[in-house]
Amino acid sequence: MTNIIKLREFRTFLFLIVLFLVVGLVNSDYLSLQNIDKSLKSSLLYIVLAVGMTFVLLTGNLDISVGGTLGLTAAVCGTILRDGGSILTAVIVAILIGAGVGLINGFGVIKLNISSFIMTLAILSITRVLQVIYTNGKWVENIPAKVKGLSNIGIFGMNVLTVIVIVGVILVQVYLTKSSKGRYYNAIGDNRDGAVSLGIPVNRYIAYSFVISGICAALAGLIFVSQIGFVSTNAGAGIELTVIAACVLGGVSLIGGIGTVVGAALGAIILTSINSALVYMKVPAFWNSTISGSLLIIIVVIDALLAFKANQKARKVRLNARVLQKEAHD
């Protein structure tokens, strides 16, 4: 239990519980099962994006292109579905688009030695332009009702998309923590030179991380289509910053090597829950970004201080143990 309490993910989950309880005291409707389910459904898109982003961040890189990948995929798959194409076809196309964008990002970072920030920022701009060209600057509308109905299908008392995403997060968490190859991502971000000396194919796994991030962004585009029911020309604009913030809030380090997809998913749920909480607390909409940003800074700073204090205490315990051991030896 002590080890669980020390986990960053536990503290993130605890803050989520406190958030619901505090807002629930102001407006009891916020604690209703309907609102909790709605908050979870609203966060699905961000959770999927955060899972992909976690792979990239673990290797010490950034993927700013996820918003553009989401928008382009949503536009392409939206037109496929609108014109009578099957959902399976849309899924396959989405995966191909996401993998393609990820491969381009990986090639630029690995082979051309371009900073991941610059490379993915350029791809973000390119995908935005491609989306406008593909749609002729128009919204993709008239999505079939059966597609929008996917967001309302229930299984085990939960939305089917919610179940799929939760199962996916659990499987990815197990892969990253329990398999030797899954731990390669943490090793690369923690000490790249050390990973190379251990024989880990660093470049290959960095490429994998960008491909996974691209595929997750593309799948998020499909979720966007099913939940919103149309695709605007600025779909996904600015979402990449929210996703990175969610990952950081969940304990994923921006310099690599530290973090879990469970933490990133919890961070995504918290950010979306904060926005809905402000609505239930009847806070004017123009304050939303300021309050959300301020809370994010406060949460991260407090957590960093707690982690620093815990590390200092652990270091002191280790030092005392060494002193006692030396005295006993003498």
mmCIF file of C-alpha atoms in Angstrom:
data_model
loop_
_atom_site.group_PDB
_atom_site.id
_atom_site.type_symbol
_atom_site.label_atom_id
_atom_site.label_comp_id
_atom_site.label_asym_id
_atom_site.label_seq_id
_atom_site.Cartn_x
_atom_site.Cartn_y
_atom_site.Cartn_z
ATOM 1 C CA MET A 1 0.000 0.000 0.000
ATOM 2 C CA THR A 2 2.864 2.374 0.816
ATOM 3 C CA ASN A 3 4.383 1.783 -2.615
ATOM 4 C CA ILE A 4 1.019 2.408 -4.296
ATOM 5 C CA ILE A 5 0.552 5.710 -2.451
ATOM 6 C CA LYS A 6 3.970 6.868 -3.659
ATOM 7 C CA LEU A 7 3.007 6.314 -7.300
ATOM 8 C CA ARG A 8 2.389 9.433 -9.379
ATOM 9 C CA GLU A 9 -0.626 7.709 -10.942
ATOM 10 C CA PHE A 10 -2.208 7.233 -7.500
ATOM 11 C CA ARG A 11 -1.833 10.924 -6.681
ATOM 12 C CA THR A 12 -3.338 11.822 -10.067
ATOM 13 C CA PHE A 13 -6.283 9.497 -9.442
ATOM 14 C CA LEU A 14 -6.712 10.925 -5.941
ATOM 15 C CA PHE A 15 -6.877 14.446 -7.358
ATOM 16 C CA LEU A 16 -9.540 13.280 -9.824
ATOM 17 C CA ILE A 17 -11.652 11.950 -6.940
ATOM 18 C CA VAL A 18 -11.187 15.177 -4.958
ATOM 19 C CA LEU A 19 -12.159 17.219 -8.026
ATOM 20 C CA PHE A 20 -15.454 15.359 -8.387
ATOM 21 C CA LEU A 21 -16.208 15.597 -4.663
ATOM 22 C CA VAL A 22 -15.469 19.331 -4.419
ATOM 23 C CA VAL A 23 -17.506 20.233 -7.494
ATOM 24 C CA GLY A 24 -20.216 17.830 -6.301
ATOM 25 C CA LEU A 25 -20.565 19.887 -3.105
ATOM 26 C CA VAL A 26 -21.280 22.947 -5.253
ATOM 27 C CA ASN A 27 -23.560 21.144 -7.702
ATOM 28 C CA SER A 28 -24.733 17.634 -6.807
ATOM 29 C CA ASP A 29 -25.634 16.938 -10.449
ATOM 30 C CA TYR A 30 -21.918 16.694 -11.180
ATOM 31 C CA LEU A 31 -21.745 13.433 -9.209
ATOM 32 C CA SER A 32 -24.543 11.779 -11.162
ATOM 33 C CA LEU A 33 -23.681 8.583 -13.047
ATOM 34 C CA GLN A 34 -24.880 10.239 -16.231
ATOM 35 C CA ASN A 35 -22.381 13.087 -15.898
ATOM 36 C CA ILE A 36 -19.520 10.756 -14.923
ATOM 37 C CA ASP A 37 -20.241 8.635 -17.993
ATOM 38 C CA LYS A 38 -20.449 11.782 -20.118
ATOM 39 C CA SER A 39 -17.105 13.040 -18.785
ATOM 40 C CA LEU A 40 -15.478 9.699 -19.539
ATOM 41 C CA LYS A 41 -16.904 9.648 -23.073
ATOM 42 C CA SER A 42 -15.666 13.203 -23.663
ATOM 43 C CA SER A 43 -12.158 12.225 -22.612
ATOM 44 C CA LEU A 44 -11.876 9.140 -24.883
ATOM 45 C CA LEU A 45 -10.404 11.099 -27.760
ATOM 46 C CA TYR A 46 -7.779 12.667 -25.489
ATOM 47 C CA ILE A 47 -6.978 9.333 -23.841
ATOM 48 C CA VAL A 48 -6.225 7.695 -27.200
ATOM 49 C CA LEU A 49 -4.036 10.631 -28.215
ATOM 50 C CA ALA A 50 -2.265 10.581 -24.827
ATOM 51 C CA VAL A 51 -1.455 6.875 -25.176
ATOM 52 C CA GLY A 52 0.290 7.489 -28.493
ATOM 53 C CA MET A 53 2.012 10.621 -27.198
ATOM 54 C CA THR A 54 3.349 8.676 -24.203
ATOM 55 C CA PHE A 55 5.355 6.376 -26.474
ATOM 56 C CA VAL A 56 7.027 9.378 -28.116
ATOM 57 C CA LEU A 57 7.648 11.221 -24.843
ATOM 58 C CA LEU A 58 9.201 8.131 -23.253
ATOM 59 C CA THR A 59 11.888 8.170 -25.947
ATOM 60 C CA GLY A 60 12.645 11.830 -25.217
ATOM 61 C CA ASN A 61 10.859 13.247 -28.283
ATOM 62 C CA LEU A 62 7.707 15.250 -29.029
ATOM 63 C CA ASP A 63 4.922 14.779 -31.567
ATOM 64 C CA ILE A 64 3.226 18.095 -32.336
ATOM 65 C CA SER A 65 1.550 16.721 -35.480
ATOM 66 C CA VAL A 66 -1.211 14.720 -33.754
ATOM 67 C CA GLY A 67 -3.811 17.456 -34.182
ATOM 68 C CA GLY A 68 -3.176 17.638 -37.918
ATOM 69 C CA THR A 69 -3.221 13.853 -38.245
ATOM 70 C CA LEU A 70 -6.532 13.744 -36.385
ATOM 71 C CA GLY A 71 -8.078 16.435 -38.613
ATOM 72 C CA LEU A 72 -6.875 14.893 -41.878
ATOM 73 C CA THR A 73 -7.971 11.395 -40.873
ATOM 74 C CA ALA A 74 -11.354 12.625 -39.681
ATOM 75 C CA ALA A 75 -11.918 14.418 -43.004
ATOM 76 C CA VAL A 76 -10.881 11.434 -45.156
ATOM 77 C CA CYS A 77 -12.756 8.820 -43.134
ATOM 78 C CA GLY A 78 -15.734 11.149 -42.771
ATOM 79 C CA THR A 79 -16.123 11.374 -46.542
ATOM 80 C CA ILE A 80 -15.663 7.599 -46.903
ATOM 81 C CA LEU A 81 -18.462 6.958 -44.412
ATOM 82 C CA ARG A 82 -20.635 9.696 -45.862
ATOM 83 C CA ASP A 83 -20.331 8.204 -49.337
ATOM 84 C CA GLY A 84 -21.404 4.752 -48.201
ATOM 85 C CA GLY A 85 -18.083 3.178 -47.257
ATOM 86 C CA SER A 86 -17.950 0.643 -44.425
ATOM 87 C CA ILE A 87 -16.616 1.335 -40.959
ATOM 88 C CA LEU A 88 -13.961 -1.355 -41.491
ATOM 89 C CA THR A 89 -12.718 0.483 -44.595
ATOM 90 C CA ALA A 90 -12.553 3.718 -42.607
ATOM 91 C CA VAL A 91 -10.558 2.022 -39.841
ATOM 92 C CA ILE A 92 -8.050 0.568 -42.309
ATOM 93 C CA VAL A 93 -7.641 3.917 -44.070
ATOM 94 C CA ALA A 94 -7.196 5.664 -40.723
ATOM 95 C CA ILE A 95 -4.446 3.254 -39.657
ATOM 96 C CA LEU A 96 -2.657 3.700 -42.990
ATOM 97 C CA ILE A 97 -2.804 7.495 -42.747
ATOM 98 C CA GLY A 98 -1.589 7.494 -39.147
ATOM 99 C CA ALA A 99 1.211 5.017 -39.856
ATOM 100 C CA GLY A 100 2.266 7.026 -42.917
ATOM 101 C CA VAL A 101 2.480 10.287 -40.975
ATOM 102 C CA GLY A 102 4.362 8.507 -38.193
ATOM 103 C CA LEU A 103 6.880 7.019 -40.630
ATOM 104 C CA ILE A 104 7.536 10.447 -42.140
ATOM 105 C CA ASN A 105 8.075 11.933 -38.679
ATOM 106 C CA GLY A 106 10.367 9.076 -37.722
ATOM 107 C CA PHE A 107 12.366 9.378 -40.942
ATOM 108 C CA GLY A 108 12.907 13.108 -40.400
ATOM 109 C CA VAL A 109 13.990 12.662 -36.794
ATOM 110 C CA ILE A 110 16.180 9.579 -37.291
ATOM 111 C CA LYS A 111 17.642 9.874 -40.781
ATOM 112 C CA LEU A 112 17.679 13.654 -41.259
ATOM 113 C CA ASN A 113 18.524 14.434 -37.610
ATOM 114 C CA ILE A 114 15.787 17.064 -37.424
ATOM 115 C CA SER A 115 14.534 18.004 -33.977
ATOM 116 C CA SER A 116 11.290 16.152 -33.250
ATOM 117 C CA PHE A 117 9.637 19.451 -32.316
ATOM 118 C CA ILE A 118 10.552 21.085 -35.641
ATOM 119 C CA MET A 119 9.813 17.988 -37.725
ATOM 120 C CA THR A 120 6.390 17.303 -36.269
ATOM 121 C CA LEU A 121 5.504 20.994 -36.270
ATOM 122 C CA ALA A 122 6.206 21.073 -40.018
ATOM 123 C CA ILE A 123 4.105 17.934 -40.552
ATOM 124 C CA LEU A 124 1.306 19.566 -38.535
ATOM 125 C CA SER A 125 1.241 22.459 -40.982
ATOM 126 C CA ILE A 126 1.380 20.123 -43.996
ATOM 127 C CA THR A 127 -1.466 17.919 -42.781
ATOM 128 C CA ARG A 128 -3.578 21.014 -42.099
ATOM 129 C CA VAL A 129 -3.079 22.172 -45.682
ATOM 130 C CA LEU A 130 -3.789 18.680 -47.033
ATOM 131 C CA GLN A 131 -7.047 18.608 -45.110
ATOM 132 C CA VAL A 132 -8.157 21.920 -46.594
ATOM 133 C CA ILE A 133 -7.177 20.806 -50.110
ATOM 134 C CA TYR A 134 -8.953 17.451 -49.701
ATOM 135 C CA THR A 135 -12.192 19.049 -48.488
ATOM 136 C CA ASN A 136 -11.941 22.175 -50.685
ATOM 137 C CA GLY A 137 -12.147 24.176 -47.500
ATOM 138 C CA LYS A 138 -15.608 22.789 -46.675
ATOM 139 C CA TRP A 139 -16.936 20.918 -43.686
ATOM 140 C CA VAL A 140 -17.598 17.191 -43.982
ATOM 141 C CA GLU A 141 -21.244 16.790 -43.004
ATOM 142 C CA ASN A 142 -24.148 14.352 -43.378
ATOM 143 C CA ILE A 143 -22.300 11.535 -41.602
ATOM 144 C CA PRO A 144 -24.639 8.489 -41.460
ATOM 145 C CA ALA A 145 -26.617 8.065 -38.241
ATOM 146 C CA LYS A 146 -25.204 4.541 -37.770
ATOM 147 C CA VAL A 147 -21.717 6.023 -37.393
ATOM 148 C CA LYS A 148 -22.841 8.582 -34.846
ATOM 149 C CA GLY A 149 -24.755 5.800 -33.113
ATOM 150 C CA LEU A 150 -21.489 4.050 -32.216
ATOM 151 C CA SER A 151 -21.051 6.533 -29.387
ATOM 152 C CA ASN A 152 -24.334 5.388 -27.857
ATOM 153 C CA ILE A 153 -23.978 1.590 -28.047
ATOM 154 C CA GLY A 154 -23.757 0.096 -24.565
ATOM 155 C CA ILE A 155 -21.923 -2.970 -23.275
ATOM 156 C CA PHE A 156 -21.619 -4.046 -19.622
ATOM 157 C CA GLY A 157 -23.456 -0.863 -18.718
ATOM 158 C CA MET A 158 -20.828 1.294 -20.425
ATOM 159 C CA ASN A 159 -20.369 2.841 -23.846
ATOM 160 C CA VAL A 160 -18.708 0.373 -26.239
ATOM 161 C CA LEU A 161 -16.010 2.889 -27.231
ATOM 162 C CA THR A 162 -15.248 3.464 -23.545
ATOM 163 C CA VAL A 163 -14.798 -0.276 -22.974
ATOM 164 C CA ILE A 164 -12.529 -0.612 -26.015
ATOM 165 C CA VAL A 165 -10.356 2.326 -24.948
ATOM 166 C CA ILE A 166 -10.060 1.113 -21.326
ATOM 167 C CA VAL A 167 -9.083 -2.390 -22.451
ATOM 168 C CA GLY A 168 -6.580 -0.870 -24.894
ATOM 169 C CA VAL A 169 -4.963 1.258 -22.174
ATOM 170 C CA ILE A 170 -4.631 -1.783 -19.893
ATOM 171 C CA LEU A 171 -3.048 -3.890 -22.636
ATOM 172 C CA VAL A 172 -0.575 -1.140 -23.555
ATOM 173 C CA GLN A 173 0.284 -0.637 -19.868
ATOM 174 C CA VAL A 174 1.035 -4.342 -19.498
ATOM 175 C CA TYR A 175 3.180 -4.270 -22.655
ATOM 176 C CA LEU A 176 5.230 -1.270 -21.525
ATOM 177 C CA THR A 177 5.793 -2.494 -17.981
ATOM 178 C CA LYS A 178 5.908 -6.281 -18.200
ATOM 179 C CA SER A 179 7.600 -7.015 -21.531
ATOM 180 C CA SER A 180 11.313 -6.497 -22.145
ATOM 181 C CA LYS A 181 10.687 -4.810 -25.500
ATOM 182 C CA GLY A 182 8.089 -2.527 -23.965
ATOM 183 C CA ARG A 183 10.669 -1.302 -21.460
ATOM 184 C CA TYR A 184 12.963 -0.337 -24.341
ATOM 185 C CA TYR A 185 11.056 2.955 -24.707
ATOM 186 C CA ASN A 186 11.806 3.970 -21.119
ATOM 187 C CA ALA A 187 15.425 2.862 -21.493
ATOM 188 C CA ILE A 188 15.914 4.959 -24.640
ATOM 189 C CA GLY A 189 14.561 8.107 -23.013
ATOM 190 C CA ASP A 190 16.398 7.514 -19.747
ATOM 191 C CA ASN A 191 19.846 6.901 -21.253
ATOM 192 C CA ARG A 192 20.105 6.685 -25.027
ATOM 193 C CA ASP A 193 23.820 5.904 -25.099
ATOM 194 C CA GLY A 194 23.326 3.244 -22.457
ATOM 195 C CA ALA A 195 20.486 1.730 -24.489
ATOM 196 C CA VAL A 196 22.757 1.563 -27.534
ATOM 197 C CA SER A 197 25.496 -0.144 -25.531
ATOM 198 C CA LEU A 198 22.949 -2.736 -24.367
ATOM 199 C CA GLY A 199 22.165 -3.580 -27.975
ATOM 200 C CA ILE A 200 18.716 -1.976 -28.086
ATOM 201 C CA PRO A 201 17.808 -0.898 -31.665
ATOM 202 C CA VAL A 202 17.221 2.699 -30.606
ATOM 203 C CA ASN A 203 16.352 4.184 -34.000
ATOM 204 C CA ARG A 204 13.894 1.415 -34.769
ATOM 205 C CA TYR A 205 11.976 1.938 -31.524
ATOM 206 C CA ILE A 206 11.950 5.704 -31.939
ATOM 207 C CA ALA A 207 10.387 5.114 -35.358
ATOM 208 C CA TYR A 208 7.895 2.717 -33.756
ATOM 209 C CA SER A 209 6.941 5.396 -31.235
ATOM 210 C CA PHE A 210 6.098 7.912 -33.957
ATOM 211 C CA VAL A 211 4.123 5.310 -35.917
ATOM 212 C CA ILE A 212 2.147 4.367 -32.798
ATOM 213 C CA SER A 213 1.475 8.032 -32.065
ATOM 214 C CA GLY A 214 0.304 8.576 -35.649
ATOM 215 C CA ILE A 215 -2.013 5.553 -35.549
ATOM 216 C CA CYS A 216 -3.480 6.666 -32.210
ATOM 217 C CA ALA A 217 -4.077 10.157 -33.630
ATOM 218 C CA ALA A 218 -5.801 8.622 -36.655
ATOM 219 C CA LEU A 219 -8.012 6.412 -34.478
ATOM 220 C CA ALA A 220 -8.829 9.496 -32.411
ATOM 221 C CA GLY A 221 -9.968 11.066 -35.685
ATOM 222 C CA LEU A 222 -12.473 8.224 -36.098
ATOM 223 C CA ILE A 223 -13.709 8.739 -32.540
ATOM 224 C CA PHE A 224 -14.063 12.434 -33.357
ATOM 225 C CA VAL A 225 -16.278 11.613 -36.361
ATOM 226 C CA SER A 226 -18.470 9.230 -34.365
ATOM 227 C CA GLN A 227 -18.915 11.643 -31.460
ATOM 228 C CA ILE A 228 -19.255 14.974 -33.260
ATOM 229 C CA GLY A 229 -20.993 13.803 -36.443
ATOM 230 C CA PHE A 230 -19.235 16.303 -38.721
ATOM 231 C CA VAL A 231 -15.696 17.468 -39.455
ATOM 232 C CA SER A 232 -14.849 21.165 -39.562
ATOM 233 C CA THR A 233 -11.818 22.579 -41.347
ATOM 234 C CA ASN A 234 -10.103 23.219 -37.994
ATOM 235 C CA ALA A 235 -10.892 19.855 -36.388
ATOM 236 C CA GLY A 236 -8.246 19.014 -33.792
ATOM 237 C CA ALA A 237 -6.673 22.472 -33.861
ATOM 238 C CA GLY A 238 -4.572 23.062 -30.729
ATOM 239 C CA ILE A 239 -5.363 19.643 -29.308
ATOM 240 C CA GLU A 240 -1.699 18.611 -29.325
ATOM 241 C CA LEU A 241 -0.903 21.021 -26.474
ATOM 242 C CA THR A 242 -3.777 19.658 -24.389
ATOM 243 C CA VAL A 243 -2.555 16.110 -24.969
ATOM 244 C CA ILE A 244 1.004 16.954 -23.922
ATOM 245 C CA ALA A 245 -0.379 18.702 -20.833
ATOM 246 C CA ALA A 246 -2.445 15.608 -20.013
ATOM 247 C CA CYS A 247 0.645 13.406 -20.253
ATOM 248 C CA VAL A 248 2.679 15.717 -18.019
ATOM 249 C CA LEU A 249 -0.189 15.898 -15.541
ATOM 250 C CA GLY A 250 -0.223 12.109 -15.481
ATOM 251 C CA GLY A 251 3.484 11.894 -14.675
ATOM 252 C CA VAL A 252 5.058 11.454 -18.122
ATOM 253 C CA SER A 253 8.376 13.296 -18.286
ATOM 254 C CA LEU A 254 9.061 15.690 -21.150
ATOM 255 C CA ILE A 255 12.718 14.648 -21.157
ATOM 256 C CA GLY A 256 11.922 10.963 -21.523
ATOM 257 C CA GLY A 257 12.299 7.752 -19.582
ATOM 258 C CA ILE A 258 9.521 8.248 -17.031
ATOM 259 C CA GLY A 259 5.774 7.771 -17.264
ATOM 260 C CA THR A 260 2.923 5.353 -17.904
ATOM 261 C CA VAL A 261 -0.078 5.303 -20.221
ATOM 262 C CA VAL A 262 -2.374 4.883 -17.199
ATOM 263 C CA GLY A 263 -1.086 8.156 -15.787
ATOM 264 C CA ALA A 264 -1.471 9.869 -19.161
ATOM 265 C CA ALA A 265 -5.040 8.571 -19.447
ATOM 266 C CA LEU A 266 -5.880 9.864 -15.970
ATOM 267 C CA GLY A 267 -4.379 13.225 -16.909
ATOM 268 C CA ALA A 268 -6.629 13.355 -19.973
ATOM 269 C CA ILE A 269 -9.709 12.578 -17.862
ATOM 270 C CA ILE A 270 -8.766 15.296 -15.370
ATOM 271 C CA LEU A 271 -8.382 17.983 -18.038
ATOM 272 C CA THR A 272 -11.747 17.199 -19.610
ATOM 273 C CA SER A 273 -13.362 16.922 -16.167
ATOM 274 C CA ILE A 274 -12.051 20.358 -15.198
ATOM 275 C CA ASN A 275 -13.738 21.898 -18.239
ATOM 276 C CA SER A 276 -17.055 20.236 -17.440
ATOM 277 C CA ALA A 277 -16.670 21.181 -13.761
ATOM 278 C CA LEU A 278 -16.413 24.846 -14.690
ATOM 279 C CA VAL A 279 -19.694 24.541 -16.569
ATOM 280 C CA TYR A 280 -21.441 22.972 -13.561
ATOM 281 C CA MET A 281 -20.000 25.686 -11.327
ATOM 282 C CA LYS A 282 -21.423 28.287 -13.749
ATOM 283 C CA VAL A 283 -18.066 29.916 -14.377
ATOM 284 C CA PRO A 284 -18.103 32.218 -17.446
ATOM 285 C CA ALA A 285 -16.693 30.423 -20.510
ATOM 286 C CA PHE A 286 -13.959 33.002 -21.161
ATOM 287 C CA TRP A 287 -12.316 32.005 -17.844
ATOM 288 C CA ASN A 288 -12.020 28.327 -18.789
ATOM 289 C CA SER A 289 -8.551 28.409 -20.375
ATOM 290 C CA THR A 290 -7.098 30.609 -17.633
ATOM 291 C CA ILE A 291 -8.452 28.459 -14.802
ATOM 292 C CA SER A 292 -7.508 25.176 -16.501
ATOM 293 C CA GLY A 293 -3.969 26.422 -17.164
ATOM 294 C CA SER A 294 -3.546 27.730 -13.623
ATOM 295 C CA LEU A 295 -4.775 24.471 -12.105
ATOM 296 C CA LEU A 296 -2.402 22.512 -14.319
ATOM 297 C CA ILE A 297 0.563 24.578 -13.130
ATOM 298 C CA ILE A 298 -0.485 24.250 -9.478
ATOM 299 C CA ILE A 299 -1.011 20.482 -9.735
ATOM 300 C CA VAL A 300 2.309 19.827 -11.450
ATOM 301 C CA VAL A 301 4.248 22.083 -9.056
ATOM 302 C CA ILE A 302 2.679 20.487 -5.962
ATOM 303 C CA ASP A 303 3.324 17.002 -7.305
ATOM 304 C CA ALA A 304 6.926 17.905 -8.143
ATOM 305 C CA LEU A 305 7.440 19.204 -4.589
ATOM 306 C CA LEU A 306 5.948 16.037 -3.115
ATOM 307 C CA ALA A 307 8.155 13.885 -5.333
ATOM 308 C CA PHE A 308 11.237 15.943 -4.389
ATOM 309 C CA LYS A 309 10.424 15.609 -0.694
ATOM 310 C CA ALA A 310 9.916 11.862 -1.072
ATOM 311 C CA ASN A 311 13.247 11.513 -2.899
ATOM 312 C CA GLN A 312 15.039 13.528 -0.234
ATOM 313 C CA LYS A 313 13.539 11.343 2.488
ATOM 314 C CA ALA A 314 14.498 8.163 0.631
ATOM 315 C CA ARG A 315 18.038 9.471 0.139
ATOM 316 C CA LYS A 316 18.308 10.261 3.855
ATOM 317 C CA VAL A 317 17.107 6.761 4.761
ATOM 318 C CA ARG A 318 19.685 5.199 2.421
ATOM 319 C CA LEU A 319 22.422 7.388 3.881
ATOM 320 C CA ASN A 320 21.510 6.456 7.469
ATOM 321 C CA ALA A 321 21.459 2.788 6.496
ATOM 322 C CA ARG A 322 24.973 3.075 5.065
ATOM 323 C CA VAL A 323 26.217 4.815 8.209
ATOM 324 C CA LEU A 324 24.692 2.163 10.470
ATOM 325 C CA GLN A 325 26.126 -0.572 8.287
ATOM 326 C CA LYS A 326 29.583 0.971 8.455
ATOM 327 C CA GLU A 327 29.378 1.375 12.244
ATOM 328 C CA ALA A 328 28.292 -2.245 12.627
ATOM 329 C CA HIS A 329 31.189 -3.347 10.434
ATOM 330 C CA ASP A 330 33.680 -1.310 12.479
#
